[in-house]
Short mmCIF file of C-alpha atoms in Angstrom, two decimals:
data_model
loop_
_atom_site.label_atom_id
_atom_site.label_comp_id
_atom_site.label_asym_id
_atom_site.label_seq_id
_atom_site.Cartn_x
_atom_site.Cartn_y
_atom_site.Cartn_z
CA UNK P 1 -71.94 -43.96 -57.58
CA UNK P 2 -73.49 -42.76 -60.89
CA UNK P 3 -71.01 -42.11 -63.71
CA UNK P 4 -72.35 -38.59 -64.30
CA UNK P 5 -71.41 -37.50 -60.70
CA UNK P 6 -67.76 -36.37 -60.20
CA UNK P 7 -65.97 -36.62 -56.70
CA UNK P 8 -66.54 -33.82 -54.40
CA UNK P 9 -63.47 -31.55 -53.69
CA UNK P 10 -62.11 -31.64 -50.29
CA UNK P 11 -63.37 -29.06 -47.88
CA UNK P 12 -60.56 -26.49 -47.21
CA UNK P 13 -59.51 -26.15 -43.60
CA UNK P 14 -59.12 -22.48 -42.55
CA UNK P 15 -55.75 -21.55 -41.38
CA UNK P 16 -57.15 -20.41 -37.96
CA UNK P 17 -58.40 -23.98 -37.45
CA UNK P 18 -55.09 -25.47 -38.15
CA UNK P 19 -53.27 -23.04 -35.83
CA UNK P 20 -55.82 -24.09 -33.14
CA UNK P 21 -55.06 -27.76 -33.63
CA UNK P 22 -51.26 -26.84 -33.33
CA UNK P 23 -51.86 -24.82 -30.21
CA UNK P 24 -53.93 -27.59 -28.48
CA UNK P 25 -52.09 -30.71 -29.72
CA UNK P 26 -48.51 -30.12 -30.51
CA UNK P 27 -47.45 -26.79 -28.76
CA UNK P 28 -47.93 -27.94 -25.20
CA UNK P 29 -45.96 -31.18 -25.82
CA UNK P 30 -43.21 -29.20 -27.48
CA UNK P 31 -42.98 -26.65 -24.58
CA UNK P 32 -42.99 -29.50 -22.06
CA UNK P 33 -40.14 -31.28 -23.79
CA UNK P 34 -38.13 -28.06 -24.11
CA UNK P 35 -38.88 -27.27 -20.34
CA UNK P 36 -37.66 -30.84 -19.34
CA UNK P 37 -34.29 -30.30 -21.31
CA UNK P 38 -33.86 -26.77 -19.90
CA UNK P 39 -34.40 -28.01 -16.36
CA UNK P 40 -31.88 -30.80 -16.88
CA UNK P 41 -29.29 -28.42 -18.20
CA UNK P 42 -29.79 -25.79 -15.52
CA UNK P 43 -29.77 -28.43 -12.81
CA UNK P 44 -26.58 -30.05 -14.14
CA UNK P 45 -24.64 -26.90 -14.95
CA UNK P 46 -25.85 -24.09 -12.62
CA UNK P 47 -28.08 -25.44 -9.86
CA UNK P 48 -26.00 -28.39 -8.74
CA UNK P 49 -25.17 -27.93 -5.02
CA UNK P 50 -21.65 -26.82 -4.44
CA UNK P 51 -19.43 -29.16 -2.55
CA UNK P 52 -17.41 -26.21 -1.15
CA UNK P 53 -18.07 -22.45 -0.97
CA UNK P 54 -14.66 -20.77 -1.51
CA UNK P 55 -13.55 -17.14 -1.19
CA UNK P 56 -10.86 -15.49 -3.41
CA UNK P 57 -8.30 -14.50 -0.90
CA UNK P 58 -7.46 -10.71 -0.86
CA UNK P 59 -3.78 -10.10 -0.72
CA UNK P 60 -3.49 -7.02 1.61
CA UNK P 61 -0.41 -5.22 3.16
CA UNK P 62 -0.29 -2.46 5.47
CA UNK P 63 2.20 0.58 5.32
CA UNK P 64 3.64 1.19 8.83
CA UNK P 65 6.28 3.57 10.14
CA UNK P 66 9.23 1.93 11.92
CA UNK P 67 9.62 5.02 13.98
CA UNK P 68 7.32 7.46 15.85
CA UNK P 69 7.00 10.88 14.24
CA UNK P 70 4.89 13.30 12.14
CA UNK P 71 3.39 12.19 8.82
CA UNK P 72 4.63 14.48 5.97
CA UNK P 73 3.51 14.69 2.36
CA UNK P 74 1.22 11.72 1.92
CA UNK P 75 1.03 11.35 -1.77
CA UNK P 76 -2.06 8.92 -2.17
CA UNK P 77 -5.67 8.70 -1.56
CA UNK P 78 -8.27 5.91 -1.30
CA UNK P 79 -8.72 3.81 -4.34
CA UNK P 80 -5.44 5.08 -6.00
CA UNK P 81 -3.18 2.69 -7.78
CA UNK P 82 0.36 2.25 -6.53
CA UNK P 83 3.29 0.15 -7.58
CA UNK P 84 5.58 -2.10 -5.56
CA UNK P 85 8.46 -0.21 -3.69
CA UNK P 86 6.74 3.21 -4.52
CA UNK P 87 7.46 5.96 -2.08
CA UNK P 88 3.92 7.03 -0.76
CA UNK P 89 5.03 9.64 1.91
CA UNK P 90 7.49 10.37 4.68
CA UNK P 91 7.54 10.48 8.48
CA UNK P 92 9.57 13.09 10.31
CA UNK P 93 11.03 11.00 13.29
CA UNK P 94 12.28 14.03 15.32
CA UNK P 95 10.37 16.86 16.94
CA UNK P 96 11.46 20.28 15.42
CA UNK P 97 11.71 21.86 18.84
CA UNK P 98 13.92 19.01 20.06
CA UNK P 99 16.08 19.18 16.92
CA UNK P 100 16.41 22.97 17.31
CA UNK P 101 17.51 22.50 20.99
CA UNK P 102 19.99 19.85 19.97
CA UNK P 103 21.49 22.01 17.32
CA UNK P 104 21.57 24.86 19.75
CA UNK P 105 23.82 22.84 22.07
CA UNK P 106 26.12 21.89 19.31
CA UNK P 107 26.25 25.47 18.05
CA UNK P 108 27.33 26.63 21.39
CA UNK P 109 29.98 24.00 21.90
CA UNK P 110 31.33 24.71 18.47
CA UNK P 111 31.51 28.37 19.48
CA UNK P 112 33.33 27.42 22.48
CA UNK P 113 35.93 25.52 20.52
CA UNK P 114 36.34 28.69 18.28
CA UNK P 115 37.18 30.85 21.51
CA UNK P 116 39.69 28.13 22.63
CA UNK P 117 41.65 28.38 19.36
CA UNK P 118 41.99 32.22 19.62
CA UNK P 119 44.83 32.03 22.26
CA UNK P 120 46.93 29.50 20.61
CA UNK P 121 50.68 29.92 19.79
CA UNK P 122 52.25 30.14 16.33
CA UNK P 123 53.46 26.76 16.58
CA UNK P 124 50.24 25.25 16.27
CA UNK P 125 49.05 27.80 13.69
CA UNK P 126 48.90 25.28 10.89
CA UNK P 127 47.06 22.72 12.92
CA UNK P 128 44.64 25.39 14.25
CA UNK P 129 44.02 26.75 10.84
CA UNK P 130 42.92 23.27 9.84
CA UNK P 131 40.74 22.82 12.79
CA UNK P 132 39.26 26.38 12.33
CA UNK P 133 38.18 25.31 8.81
CA UNK P 134 36.64 22.32 10.48
CA UNK P 135 34.70 24.37 12.87
CA UNK P 136 33.34 26.67 10.16
CA UNK P 137 32.41 23.60 8.21
CA UNK P 138 30.46 22.06 11.07
CA UNK P 139 28.81 25.49 11.96
CA UNK P 140 27.67 25.75 8.22
CA UNK P 141 26.22 22.06 8.64
CA UNK P 142 24.61 22.98 11.81
CA UNK P 143 22.86 25.91 10.14
CA UNK P 144 21.90 23.77 7.19
CA UNK P 145 20.42 21.11 9.49
CA UNK P 146 18.47 23.88 11.18
CA UNK P 147 17.06 25.21 8.06
CA UNK P 148 16.12 21.81 6.75
CA UNK P 149 14.13 21.26 9.98
CA UNK P 150 12.35 24.51 9.46
CA UNK P 151 11.72 23.68 5.81
CA UNK P 152 10.14 20.39 6.85
CA UNK P 153 7.72 22.12 9.12
CA UNK P 154 6.87 24.86 6.54
CA UNK P 155 6.17 22.12 3.93
CA UNK P 156 4.09 20.19 6.30
CA UNK P 157 2.04 23.37 7.14
CA UNK P 158 1.70 24.18 3.50
CA UNK P 159 0.51 20.64 2.53
CA UNK P 160 -2.17 20.83 5.49
CA UNK P 161 -3.31 24.31 4.33
CA UNK P 162 -3.50 23.57 0.62
CA UNK P 163 -6.88 21.71 0.75
CA UNK P 164 -8.30 24.18 3.20
CA UNK P 165 -7.30 27.06 0.76
CA UNK P 166 -9.02 25.21 -2.05
CA UNK P 167 -12.20 25.07 0.04
CA UNK P 168 -12.10 28.70 1.16
CA UNK P 169 -11.36 28.03 4.89
CA UNK P 170 -7.94 29.77 4.60
CA UNK P 171 -7.69 33.10 3.19
CA UNK P 172 -5.38 33.92 0.20
CA UNK P 173 -3.35 36.24 2.37
CA UNK P 174 -2.49 33.56 4.99
CA UNK P 175 -1.79 31.06 2.31
CA UNK P 176 0.58 33.36 0.30
CA UNK P 177 2.54 34.14 3.57
CA UNK P 178 2.89 30.28 4.16
CA UNK P 179 4.08 29.84 0.68
CA UNK P 180 6.38 32.79 0.99
CA UNK P 181 7.99 31.32 4.07
CA UNK P 182 8.41 27.86 2.42
CA UNK P 183 10.04 29.50 -0.63
CA UNK P 184 12.35 31.77 1.49
CA UNK P 185 13.49 28.45 3.30
CA UNK P 186 14.00 26.62 0.12
CA UNK P 187 16.33 29.41 -1.04
CA UNK P 188 18.22 29.54 2.26
CA UNK P 189 18.72 25.75 2.26
CA UNK P 190 20.07 25.90 -1.26
CA UNK P 191 22.55 28.63 -0.43
CA UNK P 192 23.64 27.08 2.82
CA UNK P 193 24.08 23.76 0.90
CA UNK P 194 26.42 25.47 -1.66
CA UNK P 195 28.54 27.00 1.35
CA UNK P 196 28.90 23.55 2.77
CA UNK P 197 29.95 22.21 -0.62
CA UNK P 198 32.51 24.97 -1.00
CA UNK P 199 34.16 24.33 2.48
CA UNK P 200 34.34 20.54 2.01
CA UNK P 201 37.00 20.53 -0.59
CA UNK P 202 39.13 22.92 1.40
CA UNK P 203 38.87 20.55 4.43
CA UNK P 204 39.76 17.60 2.27
CA UNK P 205 42.80 19.28 0.70
CA UNK P 206 44.05 20.57 4.00
CA UNK P 207 43.75 17.15 5.43
CA UNK P 208 45.89 15.81 2.71
CA UNK P 209 48.44 18.29 3.45
CA UNK P 210 48.45 17.36 7.25
CA UNK P 211 48.91 13.74 6.24
CA UNK P 212 52.04 14.70 4.19
CA UNK P 213 53.92 16.07 7.29
CA UNK P 214 52.36 19.37 8.29
CA UNK P 215 52.34 20.27 11.99
CA UNK P 216 48.78 19.28 12.63
CA UNK P 217 47.66 17.97 16.00
CA UNK P 218 45.24 15.21 15.35
CA UNK P 219 45.73 13.79 18.83
CA UNK P 220 45.30 17.16 20.71
CA UNK P 221 42.35 17.71 22.94
CA UNK P 222 41.09 20.30 20.53
CA UNK P 223 40.94 17.71 17.60
CA UNK P 224 39.26 15.21 19.90
CA UNK P 225 36.48 17.80 20.77
CA UNK P 226 36.05 18.62 17.16
CA UNK P 227 35.54 14.92 16.43
CA UNK P 228 32.94 14.56 19.21
CA UNK P 229 30.96 17.61 17.79
CA UNK P 230 31.27 16.14 14.43
CA UNK P 231 29.76 12.85 15.42
CA UNK P 232 26.91 14.75 17.21
CA UNK P 233 26.21 16.73 14.12
CA UNK P 234 26.19 13.69 11.93
CA UNK P 235 23.61 11.99 14.27
CA UNK P 236 21.43 15.33 14.08
CA UNK P 237 21.64 15.16 10.37
CA UNK P 238 20.71 11.46 10.36
CA UNK P 239 17.67 12.14 12.63
CA UNK P 240 16.63 15.15 10.33
CA UNK P 241 16.24 12.71 7.34
CA UNK P 242 12.52 11.69 7.03
CA UNK P 243 11.74 7.99 7.07
CA UNK P 244 10.18 7.06 3.65
CA UNK P 245 6.91 5.06 3.48
CA UNK P 246 7.27 2.28 0.79
CA UNK P 247 4.50 0.41 -0.66
CA UNK P 248 5.31 -3.30 -0.15
CA UNK P 249 3.06 -4.56 -2.94
CA UNK P 250 1.46 -3.44 -6.13
CA UNK P 251 -2.27 -2.83 -5.85
CA UNK P 252 -4.93 -0.20 -4.90
CA UNK P 253 -5.05 1.77 -1.66
CA UNK P 254 -8.00 0.34 0.28
CA UNK P 255 -7.85 2.47 3.45
CA UNK P 256 -6.17 5.56 4.50
CA UNK P 257 -5.80 5.74 8.51
CA UNK P 258 -3.64 8.81 8.85
CA UNK P 259 -3.62 12.36 7.19
CA UNK P 260 -0.68 14.58 6.58
CA UNK P 261 0.42 16.39 9.75
CA UNK P 262 -0.92 13.79 12.14
CA UNK P 263 1.40 12.15 14.72
CA UNK P 264 1.99 8.37 14.35
CA UNK P 265 3.54 5.87 16.66
CA UNK P 266 5.90 3.16 15.77
CA UNK P 267 4.20 0.32 14.00
CA UNK P 268 0.85 1.96 13.62
CA UNK P 269 -0.83 1.25 10.22
CA UNK P 270 -0.96 4.22 7.99
CA UNK P 271 -2.35 2.76 4.74
CA UNK P 272 -3.86 -0.53 3.71
CA UNK P 273 -2.96 -1.68 0.20
CA UNK P 274 -5.06 -4.57 -1.58
CA UNK P 275 -3.71 -6.40 -4.66
CA UNK P 276 -5.86 -6.25 -7.76
CA UNK P 277 -5.71 -9.93 -8.40
CA UNK P 278 -5.97 -12.81 -5.88
CA UNK P 279 -3.46 -15.56 -5.65
CA UNK P 280 -5.76 -18.47 -4.70
CA UNK P 281 -9.25 -19.46 -3.53
CA UNK P 282 -9.85 -20.56 0.13
CA UNK P 283 -12.80 -22.50 1.51
CA UNK P 284 -13.92 -24.90 4.16
CA UNK P 285 -15.37 -28.36 4.11
CA UNK P 286 -17.89 -28.84 6.86
CA UNK P 287 -18.10 -31.94 9.09
CA UNK P 288 -18.59 -34.76 8.44
CA UNK P 289 -16.23 -34.79 5.58
CA UNK P 290 -17.92 -36.27 2.44
CA UNK P 291 -14.55 -37.39 1.06
CA UNK P 292 -10.80 -37.08 1.83
CA UNK P 293 -9.48 -34.12 -0.19
CA UNK P 294 -5.83 -34.44 -1.49
CA UNK P 295 -3.45 -32.13 -3.12
CA UNK P 296 -3.77 -32.11 -6.80
CA UNK P 297 -7.44 -33.36 -6.81
CA UNK P 298 -9.34 -31.85 -9.83
CA UNK P 299 -12.36 -29.66 -9.06
CA UNK P 300 -14.72 -27.46 -10.97
CA UNK P 301 -15.13 -23.81 -9.95
CA UNK P 302 -18.10 -21.73 -10.84
CA UNK P 303 -18.43 -18.00 -10.28
CA UNK P 304 -21.58 -16.31 -8.95
CA UNK P 305 -21.27 -13.18 -11.11
CA UNK P 306 -23.63 -12.65 -13.99
CA UNK P 307 -21.22 -14.10 -16.54
CA UNK P 308 -21.33 -17.39 -14.75
CA UNK P 309 -17.81 -18.60 -15.46
CA UNK P 310 -16.77 -22.12 -14.97
CA UNK P 311 -13.41 -23.70 -15.20
CA UNK P 312 -11.42 -26.73 -14.12
CA UNK P 313 -8.83 -26.21 -11.19
CA UNK P 314 -6.78 -28.32 -8.68
CA UNK P 315 -6.40 -28.40 -4.96
CA UNK P 316 -3.29 -26.54 -3.80
CA UNK P 317 -3.15 -27.27 -0.10
CA UNK P 318 -5.31 -29.02 2.57
CA UNK P 319 -5.18 -27.99 6.07
CA UNK P 320 -3.62 -30.12 8.78
CA UNK P 321 -6.65 -29.81 11.06
CA UNK P 322 -10.06 -28.22 11.52
CA UNK P 323 -10.19 -24.52 11.74
CA UNK P 324 -13.21 -22.07 12.58
CA UNK P 325 -15.13 -20.95 9.55
CA UNK P 326 -14.59 -17.34 8.86
CA UNK P 327 -17.70 -15.10 9.18
CA UNK P 328 -17.47 -14.27 5.45
CA UNK P 329 -17.78 -17.90 4.59
CA UNK P 330 -20.64 -18.47 7.01
CA UNK P 331 -22.54 -15.57 5.32
CA UNK P 332 -21.82 -16.93 1.77
CA UNK P 333 -23.04 -20.44 2.81
CA UNK P 334 -26.23 -18.71 4.19
CA UNK P 335 -25.85 -20.71 7.38
CA UNK P 336 -27.91 -19.75 10.59
CA UNK P 337 -25.95 -17.98 13.14
CA UNK P 338 -24.70 -20.60 15.62
CA UNK P 339 -23.93 -19.93 19.35
CA UNK P 340 -20.68 -21.69 18.97
CA UNK P 341 -18.11 -21.33 16.12
CA UNK P 342 -18.34 -24.34 13.57
CA UNK P 343 -14.82 -25.87 12.71
CA UNK P 344 -14.08 -26.99 9.25
CA UNK P 345 -11.09 -28.30 7.01
CA UNK P 346 -9.43 -25.38 5.17
CA UNK P 347 -8.68 -26.02 1.46
CA UNK P 348 -6.86 -23.81 -0.98
CA UNK P 349 -7.49 -23.99 -4.66
CA UNK P 350 -5.50 -22.58 -7.58
CA UNK P 351 -7.06 -20.05 -9.75
CA UNK P 352 -6.89 -21.05 -13.45
CA UNK P 353 -5.71 -18.82 -16.28
CA UNK P 354 -8.57 -16.76 -17.84
CA UNK P 355 -10.84 -17.11 -14.82
CA UNK P 356 -11.63 -13.48 -13.64
CA UNK P 357 -12.35 -13.17 -10.05
CA UNK P 358 -12.03 -10.12 -7.62
CA UNK P 359 -10.54 -10.33 -4.26
CA UNK P 360 -13.18 -11.34 -1.54
CA UNK P 361 -15.43 -12.76 -4.26
CA UNK P 362 -17.23 -16.06 -3.52
CA UNK P 363 -17.19 -19.05 -5.96
CA UNK P 364 -18.94 -22.43 -5.88
CA UNK P 365 -16.59 -25.48 -5.90
CA UNK P 366 -17.75 -28.81 -7.08
CA UNK P 367 -15.73 -32.12 -6.67
CA UNK P 368 -16.62 -34.70 -9.37
#
């Protein structure tokens, strides 16, 4: 090269040409490598086939009435949260007409006892005065029981008509009349309760005097008859007391089978309550068993929700024999419908702390 000629400068490469080389040479290789890494991660963490499909057991309890009767004042509705041992309503176990007839018989027999005492001699005056007070006390209690029975019926009618009044089915005049009847019965029950409370101390004090040597006649036929009527009245008062419906667990009302005012039979479900948190997971291993599960064996559980939770857990219990797969598990495993039920080995798995799962939700279980 002659000395008078300098080296030529390098020809500049346009940025577009350099970007084209990156797109054609390096970008496909990089995308391919990242894709392989992503597929490996997804397959190992999320797409790995589950050994067992488990279901979060829903803890449910049904509220039933031990006796037949009429449902009164149901206080809860569907999806309402309740607490354990909370009173959800009452069941009136006695027919108001039957109660009124029973009280009428007691009232007539007590009146007959009053007529019997009218012809007694002065020698039994002290004893008869005590027995007269007992008869008056029982008469007041009979009237109180009758008023309470009418009040239960009135409150039941008012509870049934309240939603109808809000929707405009029942007129304002009819609703006001029902409310007035209920309020009147409430006042009558209060006054009759005060009367019974005033008579009871006099009975107790008179009984104390008789025990100190007064000429009472506790063994007389009249005293025996009074005791019989008192026992009948106590039975009627006990039947008048509504049976409370108590929630056995804390949770949410999942279903309401009966409404206020409906007749229920003994043992009939009225409400179904579902606990907000499941206690454990339950799944089945299909045959042939790939391994022999044991209590305490570690497993990995993965949720199917959007958050994709995963946690380590342990097997709680293993079934003693094969059981038929439940329809929900069959649907979760996406098995084809079989003409005969398929048996499997039931396994229960503990739910670790912090693993959020709803009752009835499906999870995948992997056994390492």
